[in-house]
PDB file of N, CA, C and O in Angstrom:
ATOM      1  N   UNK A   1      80.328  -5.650 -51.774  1.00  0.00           N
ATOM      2  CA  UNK A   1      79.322  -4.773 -51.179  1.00  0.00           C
ATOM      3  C   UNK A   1      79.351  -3.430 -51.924  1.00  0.00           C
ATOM      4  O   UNK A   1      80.401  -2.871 -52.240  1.00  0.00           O
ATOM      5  N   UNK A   2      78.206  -2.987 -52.164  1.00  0.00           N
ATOM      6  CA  UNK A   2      78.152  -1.549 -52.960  1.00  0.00           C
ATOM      7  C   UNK A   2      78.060  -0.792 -51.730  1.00  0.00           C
ATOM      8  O   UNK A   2      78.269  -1.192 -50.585  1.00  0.00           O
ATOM      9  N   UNK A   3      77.561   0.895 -52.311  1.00  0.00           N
ATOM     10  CA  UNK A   3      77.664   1.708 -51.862  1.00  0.00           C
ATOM     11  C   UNK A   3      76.838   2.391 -50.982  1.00  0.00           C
ATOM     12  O   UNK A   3      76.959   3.174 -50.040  1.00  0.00           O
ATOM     13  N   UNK A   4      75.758   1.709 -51.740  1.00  0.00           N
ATOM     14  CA  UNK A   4      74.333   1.856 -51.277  1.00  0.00           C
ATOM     15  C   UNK A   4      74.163   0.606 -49.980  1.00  0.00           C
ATOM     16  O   UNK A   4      73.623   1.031 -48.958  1.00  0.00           O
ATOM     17  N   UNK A   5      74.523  -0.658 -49.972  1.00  0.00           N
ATOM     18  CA  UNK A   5      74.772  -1.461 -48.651  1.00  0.00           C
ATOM     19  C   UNK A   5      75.815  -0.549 -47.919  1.00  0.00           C
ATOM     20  O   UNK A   5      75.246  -0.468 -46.830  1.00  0.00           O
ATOM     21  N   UNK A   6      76.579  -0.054 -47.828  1.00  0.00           N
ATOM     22  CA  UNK A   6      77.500   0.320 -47.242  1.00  0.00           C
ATOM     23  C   UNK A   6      76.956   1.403 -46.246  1.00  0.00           C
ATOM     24  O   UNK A   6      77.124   1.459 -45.027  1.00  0.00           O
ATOM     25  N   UNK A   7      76.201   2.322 -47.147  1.00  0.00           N
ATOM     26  CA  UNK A   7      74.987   3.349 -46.325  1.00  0.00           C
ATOM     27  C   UNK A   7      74.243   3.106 -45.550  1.00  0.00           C
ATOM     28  O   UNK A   7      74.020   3.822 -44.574  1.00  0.00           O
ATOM     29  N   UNK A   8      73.582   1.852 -45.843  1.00  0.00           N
ATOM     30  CA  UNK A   8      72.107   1.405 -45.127  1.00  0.00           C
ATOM     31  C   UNK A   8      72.318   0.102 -43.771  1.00  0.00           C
ATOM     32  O   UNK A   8      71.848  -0.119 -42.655  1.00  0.00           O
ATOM     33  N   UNK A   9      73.295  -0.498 -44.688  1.00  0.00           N
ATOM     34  CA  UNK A   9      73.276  -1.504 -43.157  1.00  0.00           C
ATOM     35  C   UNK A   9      73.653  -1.148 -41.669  1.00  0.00           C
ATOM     36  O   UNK A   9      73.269  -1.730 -40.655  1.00  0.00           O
ATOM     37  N   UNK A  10      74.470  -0.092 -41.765  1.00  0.00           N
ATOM     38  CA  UNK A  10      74.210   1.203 -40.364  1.00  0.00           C
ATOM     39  C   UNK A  10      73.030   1.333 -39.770  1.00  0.00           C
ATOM     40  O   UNK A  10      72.875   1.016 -38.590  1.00  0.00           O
ATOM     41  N   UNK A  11      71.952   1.870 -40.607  1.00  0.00           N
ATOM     42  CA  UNK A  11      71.007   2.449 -40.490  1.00  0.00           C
ATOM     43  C   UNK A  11      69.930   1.495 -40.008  1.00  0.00           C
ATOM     44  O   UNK A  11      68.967   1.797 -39.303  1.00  0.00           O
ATOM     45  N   UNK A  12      70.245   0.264 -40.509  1.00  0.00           N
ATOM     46  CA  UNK A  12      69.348  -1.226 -40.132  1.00  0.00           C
ATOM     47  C   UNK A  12      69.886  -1.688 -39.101  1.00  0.00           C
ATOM     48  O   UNK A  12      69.090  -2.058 -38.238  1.00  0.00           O
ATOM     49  N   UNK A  13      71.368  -1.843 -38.796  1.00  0.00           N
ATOM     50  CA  UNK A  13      71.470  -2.460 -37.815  1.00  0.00           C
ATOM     51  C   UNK A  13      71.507  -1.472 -36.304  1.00  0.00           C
ATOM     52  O   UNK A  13      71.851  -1.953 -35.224  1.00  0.00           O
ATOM     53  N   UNK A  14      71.042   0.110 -36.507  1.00  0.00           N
ATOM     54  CA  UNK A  14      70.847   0.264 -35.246  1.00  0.00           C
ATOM     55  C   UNK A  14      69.168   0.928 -35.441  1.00  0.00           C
ATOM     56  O   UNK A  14      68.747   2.032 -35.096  1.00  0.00           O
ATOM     57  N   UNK A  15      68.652   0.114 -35.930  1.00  0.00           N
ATOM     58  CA  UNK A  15      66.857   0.213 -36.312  1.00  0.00           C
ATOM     59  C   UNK A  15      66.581   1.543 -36.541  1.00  0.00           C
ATOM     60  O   UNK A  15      66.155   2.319 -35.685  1.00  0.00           O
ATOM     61  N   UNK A  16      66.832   1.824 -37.743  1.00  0.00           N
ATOM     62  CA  UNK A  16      66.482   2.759 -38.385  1.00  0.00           C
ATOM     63  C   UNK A  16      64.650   2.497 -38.723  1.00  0.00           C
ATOM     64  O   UNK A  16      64.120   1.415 -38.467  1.00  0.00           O
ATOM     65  N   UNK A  17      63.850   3.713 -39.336  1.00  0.00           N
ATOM     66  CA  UNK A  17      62.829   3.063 -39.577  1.00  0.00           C
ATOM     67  C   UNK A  17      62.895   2.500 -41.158  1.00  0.00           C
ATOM     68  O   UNK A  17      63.491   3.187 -41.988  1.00  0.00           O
ATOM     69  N   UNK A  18      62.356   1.407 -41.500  1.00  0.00           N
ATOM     70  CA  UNK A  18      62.390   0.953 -42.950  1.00  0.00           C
ATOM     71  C   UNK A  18      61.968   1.912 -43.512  1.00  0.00           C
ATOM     72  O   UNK A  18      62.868   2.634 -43.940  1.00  0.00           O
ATOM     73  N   UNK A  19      60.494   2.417 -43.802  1.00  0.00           N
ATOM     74  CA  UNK A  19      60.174   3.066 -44.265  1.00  0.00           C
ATOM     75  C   UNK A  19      61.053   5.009 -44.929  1.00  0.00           C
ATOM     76  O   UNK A  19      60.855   5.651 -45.961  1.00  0.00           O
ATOM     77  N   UNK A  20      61.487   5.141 -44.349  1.00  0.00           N
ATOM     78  CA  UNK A  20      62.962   6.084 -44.292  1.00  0.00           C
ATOM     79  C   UNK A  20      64.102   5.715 -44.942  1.00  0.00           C
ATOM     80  O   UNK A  20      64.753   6.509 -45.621  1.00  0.00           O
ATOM     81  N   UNK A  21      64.463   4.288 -44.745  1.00  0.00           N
ATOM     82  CA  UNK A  21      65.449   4.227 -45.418  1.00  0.00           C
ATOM     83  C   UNK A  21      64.977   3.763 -46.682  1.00  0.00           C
ATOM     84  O   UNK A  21      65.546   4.632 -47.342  1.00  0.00           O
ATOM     85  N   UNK A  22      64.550   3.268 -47.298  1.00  0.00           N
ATOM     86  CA  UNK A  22      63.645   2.829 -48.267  1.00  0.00           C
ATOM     87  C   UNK A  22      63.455   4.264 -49.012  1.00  0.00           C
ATOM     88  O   UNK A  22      63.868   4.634 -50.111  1.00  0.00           O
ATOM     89  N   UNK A  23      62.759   4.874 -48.125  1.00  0.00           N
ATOM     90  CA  UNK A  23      62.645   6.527 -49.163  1.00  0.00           C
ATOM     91  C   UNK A  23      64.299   7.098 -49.857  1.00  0.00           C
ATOM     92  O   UNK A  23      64.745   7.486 -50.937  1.00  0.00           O
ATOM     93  N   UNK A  24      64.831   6.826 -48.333  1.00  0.00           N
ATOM     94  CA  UNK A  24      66.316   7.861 -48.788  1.00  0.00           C
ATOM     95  C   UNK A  24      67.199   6.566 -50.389  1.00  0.00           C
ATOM     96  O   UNK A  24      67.645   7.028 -51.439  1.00  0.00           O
ATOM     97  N   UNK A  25      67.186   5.361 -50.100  1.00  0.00           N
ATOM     98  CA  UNK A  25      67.477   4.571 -51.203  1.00  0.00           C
ATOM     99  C   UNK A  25      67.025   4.537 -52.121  1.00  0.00           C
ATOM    100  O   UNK A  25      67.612   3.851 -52.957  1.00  0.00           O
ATOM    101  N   UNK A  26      65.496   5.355 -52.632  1.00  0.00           N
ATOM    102  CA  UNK A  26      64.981   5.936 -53.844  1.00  0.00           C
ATOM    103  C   UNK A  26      64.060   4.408 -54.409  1.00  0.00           C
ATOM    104  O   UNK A  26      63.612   4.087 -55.510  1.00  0.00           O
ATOM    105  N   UNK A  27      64.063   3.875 -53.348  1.00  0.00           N
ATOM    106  CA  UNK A  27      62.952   2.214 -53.486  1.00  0.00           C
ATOM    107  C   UNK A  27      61.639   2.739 -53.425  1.00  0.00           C
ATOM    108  O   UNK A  27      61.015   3.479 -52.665  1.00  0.00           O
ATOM    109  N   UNK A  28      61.383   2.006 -54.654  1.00  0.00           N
ATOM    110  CA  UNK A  28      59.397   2.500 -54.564  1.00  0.00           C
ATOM    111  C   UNK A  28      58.521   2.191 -53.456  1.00  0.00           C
ATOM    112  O   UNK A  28      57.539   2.840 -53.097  1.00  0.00           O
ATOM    113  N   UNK A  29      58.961   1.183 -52.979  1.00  0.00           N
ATOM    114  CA  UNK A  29      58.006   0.678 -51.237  1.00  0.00           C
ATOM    115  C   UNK A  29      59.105   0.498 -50.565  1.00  0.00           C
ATOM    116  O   UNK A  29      60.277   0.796 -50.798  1.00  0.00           O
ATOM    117  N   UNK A  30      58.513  -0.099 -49.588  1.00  0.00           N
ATOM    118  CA  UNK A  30      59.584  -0.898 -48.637  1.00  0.00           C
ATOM    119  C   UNK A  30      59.732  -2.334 -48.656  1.00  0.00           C
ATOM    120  O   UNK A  30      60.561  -2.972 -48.007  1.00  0.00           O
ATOM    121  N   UNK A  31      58.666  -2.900 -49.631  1.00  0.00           N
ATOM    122  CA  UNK A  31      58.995  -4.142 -50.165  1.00  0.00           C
ATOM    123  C   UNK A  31      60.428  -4.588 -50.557  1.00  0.00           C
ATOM    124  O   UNK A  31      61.027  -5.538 -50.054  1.00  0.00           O
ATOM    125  N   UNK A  32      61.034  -3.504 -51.834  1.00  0.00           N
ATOM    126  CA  UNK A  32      61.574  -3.702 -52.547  1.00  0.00           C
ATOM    127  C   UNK A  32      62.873  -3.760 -51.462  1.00  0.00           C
ATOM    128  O   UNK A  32      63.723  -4.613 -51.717  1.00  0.00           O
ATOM    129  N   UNK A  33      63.059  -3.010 -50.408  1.00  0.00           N
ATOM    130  CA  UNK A  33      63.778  -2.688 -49.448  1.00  0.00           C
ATOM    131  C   UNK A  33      64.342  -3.899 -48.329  1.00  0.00           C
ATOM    132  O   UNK A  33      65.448  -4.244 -47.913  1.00  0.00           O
ATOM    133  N   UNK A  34      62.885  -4.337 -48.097  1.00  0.00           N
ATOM    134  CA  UNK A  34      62.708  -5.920 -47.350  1.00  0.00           C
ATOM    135  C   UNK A  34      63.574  -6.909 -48.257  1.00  0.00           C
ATOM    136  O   UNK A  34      64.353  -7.704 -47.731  1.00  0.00           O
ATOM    137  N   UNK A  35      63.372  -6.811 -49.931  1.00  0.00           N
ATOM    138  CA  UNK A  35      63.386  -8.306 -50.103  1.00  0.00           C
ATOM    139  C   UNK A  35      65.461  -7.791 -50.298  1.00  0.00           C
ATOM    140  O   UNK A  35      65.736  -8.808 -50.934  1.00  0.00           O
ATOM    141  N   UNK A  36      66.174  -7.403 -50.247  1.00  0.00           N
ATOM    142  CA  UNK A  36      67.112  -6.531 -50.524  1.00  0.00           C
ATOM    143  C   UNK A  36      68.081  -6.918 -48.964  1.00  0.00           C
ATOM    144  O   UNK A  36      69.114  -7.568 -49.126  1.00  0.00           O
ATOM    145  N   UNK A  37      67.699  -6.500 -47.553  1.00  0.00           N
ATOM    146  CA  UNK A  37      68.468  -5.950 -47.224  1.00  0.00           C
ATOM    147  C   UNK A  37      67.589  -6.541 -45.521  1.00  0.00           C
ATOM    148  O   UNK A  37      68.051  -6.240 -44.421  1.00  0.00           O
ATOM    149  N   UNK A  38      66.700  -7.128 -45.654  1.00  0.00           N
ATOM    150  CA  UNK A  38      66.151  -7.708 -44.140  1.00  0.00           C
ATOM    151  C   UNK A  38      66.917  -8.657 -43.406  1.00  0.00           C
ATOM    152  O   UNK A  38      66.499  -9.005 -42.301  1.00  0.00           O
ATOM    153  N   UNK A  39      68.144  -9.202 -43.928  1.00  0.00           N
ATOM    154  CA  UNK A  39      68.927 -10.133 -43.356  1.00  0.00           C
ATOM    155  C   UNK A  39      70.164  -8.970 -42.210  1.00  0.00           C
ATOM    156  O   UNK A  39      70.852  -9.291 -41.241  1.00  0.00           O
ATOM    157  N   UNK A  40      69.985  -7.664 -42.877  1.00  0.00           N
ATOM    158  CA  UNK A  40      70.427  -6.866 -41.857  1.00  0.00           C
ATOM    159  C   UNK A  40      69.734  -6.251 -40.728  1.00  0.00           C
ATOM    160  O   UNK A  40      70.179  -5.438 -39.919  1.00  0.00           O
ATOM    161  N   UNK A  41      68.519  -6.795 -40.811  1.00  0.00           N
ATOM    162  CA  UNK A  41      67.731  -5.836 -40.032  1.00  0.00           C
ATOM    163  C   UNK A  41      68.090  -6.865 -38.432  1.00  0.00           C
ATOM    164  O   UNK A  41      68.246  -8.081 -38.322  1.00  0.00           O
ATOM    165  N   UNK A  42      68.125  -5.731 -37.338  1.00  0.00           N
ATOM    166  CA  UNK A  42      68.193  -6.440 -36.129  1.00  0.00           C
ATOM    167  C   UNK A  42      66.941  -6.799 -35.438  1.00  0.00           C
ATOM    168  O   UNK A  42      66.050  -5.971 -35.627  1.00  0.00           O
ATOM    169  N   UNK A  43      66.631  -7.767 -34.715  1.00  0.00           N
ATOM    170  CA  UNK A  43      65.712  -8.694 -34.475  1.00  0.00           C
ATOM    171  C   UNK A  43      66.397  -8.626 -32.558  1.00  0.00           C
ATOM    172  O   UNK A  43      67.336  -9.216 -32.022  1.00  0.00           O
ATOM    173  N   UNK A  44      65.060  -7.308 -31.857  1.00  0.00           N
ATOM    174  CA  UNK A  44      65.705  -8.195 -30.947  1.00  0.00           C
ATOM    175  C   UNK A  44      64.275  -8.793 -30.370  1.00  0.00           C
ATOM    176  O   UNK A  44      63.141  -8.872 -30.842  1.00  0.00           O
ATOM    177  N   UNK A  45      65.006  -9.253 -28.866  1.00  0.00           N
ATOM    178  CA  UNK A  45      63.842 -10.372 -28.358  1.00  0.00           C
ATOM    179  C   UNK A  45      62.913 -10.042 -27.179  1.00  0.00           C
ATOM    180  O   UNK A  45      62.669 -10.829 -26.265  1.00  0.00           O
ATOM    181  N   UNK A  46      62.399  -8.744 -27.299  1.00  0.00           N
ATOM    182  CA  UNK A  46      61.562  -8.128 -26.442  1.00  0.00           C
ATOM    183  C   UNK A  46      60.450  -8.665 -26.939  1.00  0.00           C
ATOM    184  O   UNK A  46      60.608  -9.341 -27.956  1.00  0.00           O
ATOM    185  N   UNK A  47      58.900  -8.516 -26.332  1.00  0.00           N
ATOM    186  CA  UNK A  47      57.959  -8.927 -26.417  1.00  0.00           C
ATOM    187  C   UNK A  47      57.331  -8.395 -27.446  1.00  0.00           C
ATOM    188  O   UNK A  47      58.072  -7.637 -28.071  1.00  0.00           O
ATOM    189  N   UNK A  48      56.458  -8.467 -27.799  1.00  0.00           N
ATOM    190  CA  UNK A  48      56.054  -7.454 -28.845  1.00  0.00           C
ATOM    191  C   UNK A  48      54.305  -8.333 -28.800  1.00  0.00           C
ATOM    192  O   UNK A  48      53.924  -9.503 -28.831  1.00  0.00           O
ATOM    193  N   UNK A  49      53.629  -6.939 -28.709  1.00  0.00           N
ATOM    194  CA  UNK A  49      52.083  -6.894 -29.160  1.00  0.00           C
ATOM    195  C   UNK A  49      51.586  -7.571 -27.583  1.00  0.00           C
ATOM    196  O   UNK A  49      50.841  -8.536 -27.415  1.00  0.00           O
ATOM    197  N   UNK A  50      52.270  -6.716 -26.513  1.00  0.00           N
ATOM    198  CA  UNK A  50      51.764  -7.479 -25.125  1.00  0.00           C
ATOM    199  C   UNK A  50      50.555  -6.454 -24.455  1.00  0.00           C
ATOM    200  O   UNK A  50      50.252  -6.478 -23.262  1.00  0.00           O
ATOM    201  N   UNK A  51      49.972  -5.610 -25.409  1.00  0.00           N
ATOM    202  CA  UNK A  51      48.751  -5.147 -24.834  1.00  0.00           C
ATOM    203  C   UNK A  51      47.490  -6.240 -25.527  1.00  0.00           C
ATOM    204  O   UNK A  51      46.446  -6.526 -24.941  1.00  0.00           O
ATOM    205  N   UNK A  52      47.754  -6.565 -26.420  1.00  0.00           N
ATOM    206  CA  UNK A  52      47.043  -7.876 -27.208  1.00  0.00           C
ATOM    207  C   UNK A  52      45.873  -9.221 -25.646  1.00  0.00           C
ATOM    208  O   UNK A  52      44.823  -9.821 -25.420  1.00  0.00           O
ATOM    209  N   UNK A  53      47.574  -8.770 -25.000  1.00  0.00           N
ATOM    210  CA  UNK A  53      47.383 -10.074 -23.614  1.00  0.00           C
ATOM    211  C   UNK A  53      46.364  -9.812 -22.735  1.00  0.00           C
ATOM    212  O   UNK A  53      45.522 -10.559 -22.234  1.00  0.00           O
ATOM    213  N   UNK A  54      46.659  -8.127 -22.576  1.00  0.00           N
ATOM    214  CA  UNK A  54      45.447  -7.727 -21.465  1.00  0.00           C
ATOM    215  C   UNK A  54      44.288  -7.445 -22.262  1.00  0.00           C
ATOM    216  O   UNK A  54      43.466  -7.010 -21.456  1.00  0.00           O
ATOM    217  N   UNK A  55      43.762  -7.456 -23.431  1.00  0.00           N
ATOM    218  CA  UNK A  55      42.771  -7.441 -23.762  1.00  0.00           C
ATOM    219  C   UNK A  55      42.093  -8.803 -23.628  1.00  0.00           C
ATOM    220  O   UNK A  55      40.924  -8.909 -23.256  1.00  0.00           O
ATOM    221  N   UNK A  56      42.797  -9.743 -23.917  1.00  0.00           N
ATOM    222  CA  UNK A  56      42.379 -11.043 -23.858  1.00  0.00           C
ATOM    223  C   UNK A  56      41.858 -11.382 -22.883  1.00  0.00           C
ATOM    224  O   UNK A  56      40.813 -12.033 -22.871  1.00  0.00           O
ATOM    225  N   UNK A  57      42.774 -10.835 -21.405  1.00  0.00           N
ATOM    226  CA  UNK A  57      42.317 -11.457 -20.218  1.00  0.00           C
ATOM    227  C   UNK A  57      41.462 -10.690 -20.212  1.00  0.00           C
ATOM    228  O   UNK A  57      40.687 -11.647 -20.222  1.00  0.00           O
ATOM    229  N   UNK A  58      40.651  -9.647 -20.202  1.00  0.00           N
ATOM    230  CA  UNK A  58      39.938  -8.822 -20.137  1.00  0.00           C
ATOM    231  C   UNK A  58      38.535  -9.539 -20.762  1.00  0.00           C
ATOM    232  O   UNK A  58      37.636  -9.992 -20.054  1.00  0.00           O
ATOM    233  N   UNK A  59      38.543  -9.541 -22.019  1.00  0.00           N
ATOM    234  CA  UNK A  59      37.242 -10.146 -22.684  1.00  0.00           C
ATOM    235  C   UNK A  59      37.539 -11.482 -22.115  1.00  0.00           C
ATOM    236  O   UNK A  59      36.434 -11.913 -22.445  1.00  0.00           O
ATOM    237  N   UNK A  60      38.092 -12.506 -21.540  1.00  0.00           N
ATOM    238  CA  UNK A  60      38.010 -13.670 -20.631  1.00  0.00           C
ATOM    239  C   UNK A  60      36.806 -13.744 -19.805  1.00  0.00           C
ATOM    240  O   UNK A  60      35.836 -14.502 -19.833  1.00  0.00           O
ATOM    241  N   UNK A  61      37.269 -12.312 -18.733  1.00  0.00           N
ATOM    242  CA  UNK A  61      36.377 -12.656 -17.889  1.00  0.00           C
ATOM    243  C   UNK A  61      35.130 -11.690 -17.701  1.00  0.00           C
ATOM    244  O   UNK A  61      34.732 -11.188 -16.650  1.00  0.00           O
ATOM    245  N   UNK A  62      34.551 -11.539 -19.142  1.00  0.00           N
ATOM    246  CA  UNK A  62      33.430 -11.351 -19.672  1.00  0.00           C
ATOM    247  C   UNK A  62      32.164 -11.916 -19.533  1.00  0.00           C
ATOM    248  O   UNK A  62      32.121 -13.073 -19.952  1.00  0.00           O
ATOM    249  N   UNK A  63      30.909 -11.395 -18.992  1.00  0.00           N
ATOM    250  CA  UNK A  63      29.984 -12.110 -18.542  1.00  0.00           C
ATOM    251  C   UNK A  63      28.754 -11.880 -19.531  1.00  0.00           C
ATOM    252  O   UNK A  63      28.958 -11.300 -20.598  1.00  0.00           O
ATOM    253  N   UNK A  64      27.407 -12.355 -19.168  1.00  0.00           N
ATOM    254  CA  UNK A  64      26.896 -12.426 -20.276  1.00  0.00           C
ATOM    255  C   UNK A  64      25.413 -11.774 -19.264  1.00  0.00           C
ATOM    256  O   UNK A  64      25.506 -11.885 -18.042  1.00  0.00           O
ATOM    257  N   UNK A  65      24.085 -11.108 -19.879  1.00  0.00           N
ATOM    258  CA  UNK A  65      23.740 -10.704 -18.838  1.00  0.00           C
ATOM    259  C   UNK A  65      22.884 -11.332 -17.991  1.00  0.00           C
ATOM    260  O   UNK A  65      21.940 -10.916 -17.320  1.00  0.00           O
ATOM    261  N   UNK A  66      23.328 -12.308 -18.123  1.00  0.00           N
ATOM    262  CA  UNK A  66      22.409 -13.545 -16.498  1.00  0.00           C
ATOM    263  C   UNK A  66      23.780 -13.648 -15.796  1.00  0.00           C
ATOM    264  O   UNK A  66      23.698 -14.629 -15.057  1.00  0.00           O
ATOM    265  N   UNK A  67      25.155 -13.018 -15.672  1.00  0.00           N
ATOM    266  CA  UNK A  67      26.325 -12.490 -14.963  1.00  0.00           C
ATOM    267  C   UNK A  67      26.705 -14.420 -15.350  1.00  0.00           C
ATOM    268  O   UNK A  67      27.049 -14.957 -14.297  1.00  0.00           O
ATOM    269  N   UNK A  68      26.704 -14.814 -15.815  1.00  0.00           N
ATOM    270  CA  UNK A  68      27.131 -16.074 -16.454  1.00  0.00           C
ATOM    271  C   UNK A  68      28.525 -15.931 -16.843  1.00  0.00           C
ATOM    272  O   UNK A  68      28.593 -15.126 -17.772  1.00  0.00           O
ATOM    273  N   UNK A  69      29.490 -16.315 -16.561  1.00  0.00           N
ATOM    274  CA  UNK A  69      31.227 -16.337 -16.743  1.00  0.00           C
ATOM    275  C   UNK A  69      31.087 -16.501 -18.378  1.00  0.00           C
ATOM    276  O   UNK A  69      30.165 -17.254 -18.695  1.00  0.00           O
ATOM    277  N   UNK A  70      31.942 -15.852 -19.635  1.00  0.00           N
ATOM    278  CA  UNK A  70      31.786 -16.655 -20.268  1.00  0.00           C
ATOM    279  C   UNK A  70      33.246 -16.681 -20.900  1.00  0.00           C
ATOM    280  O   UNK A  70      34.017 -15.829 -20.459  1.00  0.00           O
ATOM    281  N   UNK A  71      33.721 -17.542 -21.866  1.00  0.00           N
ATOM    282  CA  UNK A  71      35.158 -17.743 -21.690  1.00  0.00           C
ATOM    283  C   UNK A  71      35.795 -18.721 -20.910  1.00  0.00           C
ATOM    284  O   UNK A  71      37.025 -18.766 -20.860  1.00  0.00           O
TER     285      UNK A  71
END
């Protein structure tokens, strides 16, 4: 492990933002950052993109204007 892993996997494993660490590691994107060092990144298992849901149900029960259900 170098020196530069030694710095960053801290920083990933208590979710740092990529974009930040990527800058401070002197990586031109955060690509270069991803393909490098995403096996440290923590993954947890909260929901994610759950306003997505209420839009859905929302345009569901969308009518049309003869008040026709549509969906």
């Amino acid at each position: 492990m170098n020196k530069k892993e030694i710095r960053c996997i801290p920083m990933f494993e208590n979710n740092e933002d990529i974009l930040w660490v990527s800058n401070m590691l002197g990586h031109t994107d955060s690509t270069m950052t991803l393909s490098r060092y995403a096996k440290y990144i923590k993954r947890d298992e909260r929901k994610r993109a759950s306003f997505l849901e209420k839009r859905v149900a929302l345009n569901s029960t969308e009518t049309t204007p003869n008040n026709e259900k549509v969906g």
